[in-house]
XYZ file of C-alpha atoms in Angstrom:
116
model
C 0.724 -6.095 5.262
C 2.089 -9.168 3.556
C 5.367 -9.866 1.785
C 6.664 -12.315 -0.784
C 10.103 -12.126 -2.333
C 10.700 -8.424 -2.858
C 7.095 -7.163 -2.881
C 4.736 -5.895 -0.210
C 0.982 -6.305 -0.605
C -1.688 -4.628 1.494
C -5.220 -5.934 1.792
C -8.328 -5.678 3.912
C -9.558 -9.107 2.778
C -8.482 -12.053 4.961
C -9.044 -14.404 1.996
C -6.178 -12.660 0.173
C -3.806 -13.679 2.934
C -4.194 -17.398 2.376
C -4.520 -17.465 -1.418
C -1.910 -14.914 -2.489
C 1.400 -16.594 -1.654
C 2.354 -13.673 0.612
C 3.318 -14.019 4.273
C 1.546 -11.930 6.905
C 3.849 -9.315 8.492
C 1.416 -7.263 10.534
C -1.162 -4.519 10.380
C -0.020 -1.276 8.777
C -3.191 0.662 9.526
C -6.929 0.733 9.076
C -9.135 1.876 6.189
C -12.792 2.746 5.968
C -14.793 0.582 3.543
C -16.952 3.503 2.362
C -16.325 7.179 1.693
C -17.538 9.761 4.165
C -16.695 13.356 5.065
C -12.972 14.197 5.027
C -11.828 10.850 3.568
C -10.275 10.107 0.185
C -9.823 6.929 -1.837
C -6.686 4.811 -1.606
C -6.062 3.383 -5.098
C -4.252 0.096 -5.818
C -2.124 -0.536 -8.931
C -0.062 -3.643 -9.770
C 2.790 -4.174 -12.208
C 2.959 -7.902 -13.095
C 6.341 -7.541 -14.832
C 7.970 -5.983 -11.778
C 5.753 -7.807 -9.300
C 5.158 -4.455 -7.590
C 2.047 -3.236 -5.768
C 1.587 0.542 -5.746
C -0.931 2.490 -3.642
C -1.750 6.195 -3.851
C -4.323 8.823 -2.958
C -2.759 11.422 -5.261
C -4.412 11.252 -8.634
C -1.603 13.237 -10.332
C 0.820 10.511 -9.191
C -1.083 7.583 -10.646
C 1.018 5.352 -12.874
C 0.698 6.329 -16.513
C -0.482 4.074 -19.350
C 2.418 2.147 -20.808
C 4.387 1.893 -17.562
C 3.065 -1.617 -16.927
C 0.807 -0.919 -13.958
C -2.769 -2.223 -14.048
C -5.444 -0.486 -12.000
C -6.896 -2.840 -9.374
C -9.381 -0.455 -7.768
C -10.050 1.372 -4.536
C -8.982 -0.574 -1.450
C -10.589 1.784 1.045
C -10.721 5.354 2.295
C -8.395 7.269 4.588
C -8.505 10.720 6.140
C -7.310 13.460 3.819
C -5.739 15.516 6.625
C -4.320 14.714 10.043
C -7.039 13.743 12.477
C -6.738 13.009 16.189
C -5.718 9.401 16.761
C -4.343 8.844 13.247
C -0.879 8.674 11.707
C 0.128 9.541 8.125
C 0.595 6.679 5.678
C 4.107 7.045 4.249
C 5.368 5.542 0.990
C 8.960 4.352 0.599
C 10.583 2.917 -2.503
C 13.475 0.492 -2.669
C 15.597 0.142 -5.802
C 14.823 -3.596 -5.937
C 11.433 -2.485 -7.295
C 9.305 -2.480 -4.156
C 6.967 0.162 -2.763
C 6.565 -0.097 1.006
C 4.019 1.699 3.175
C 4.268 2.461 6.868
C 3.088 4.794 9.587
C 6.586 4.771 11.123
C 8.071 8.161 10.231
C 11.589 7.070 11.228
C 11.726 4.418 8.510
C 12.998 1.719 10.856
C 10.265 -0.696 9.866
C 10.790 0.183 6.220
C 14.499 -0.583 6.326
C 13.964 -3.928 8.046
C 11.058 -4.935 5.812
C 13.010 -4.245 2.643
C 15.714 -6.715 3.638
C 13.552 -9.642 2.362
């Protein structure tokens, strides 16, 4: 996970870390690079006006045309259901216009991270 200003950006590409202007904050979790049994795609959208990165596995919750989000592609694959040794990826939203993702169900990391 990386942060700049009021936006969090998640990547599996180390080159993104040095060229994006974001600061490294730590590892949120791990993705699989290819689809296999019981995994689903994690989609990445970006709104350049808001400067907001949005990630989702739920196709009904994809941003709609006209809301300013551009589709960036699939960043990887995660398990569709709880599997031994995994934690759910949770999405939080802050009114400053930032989506934040964590595996911390208590939201402590989310609260601290959104203070940037």
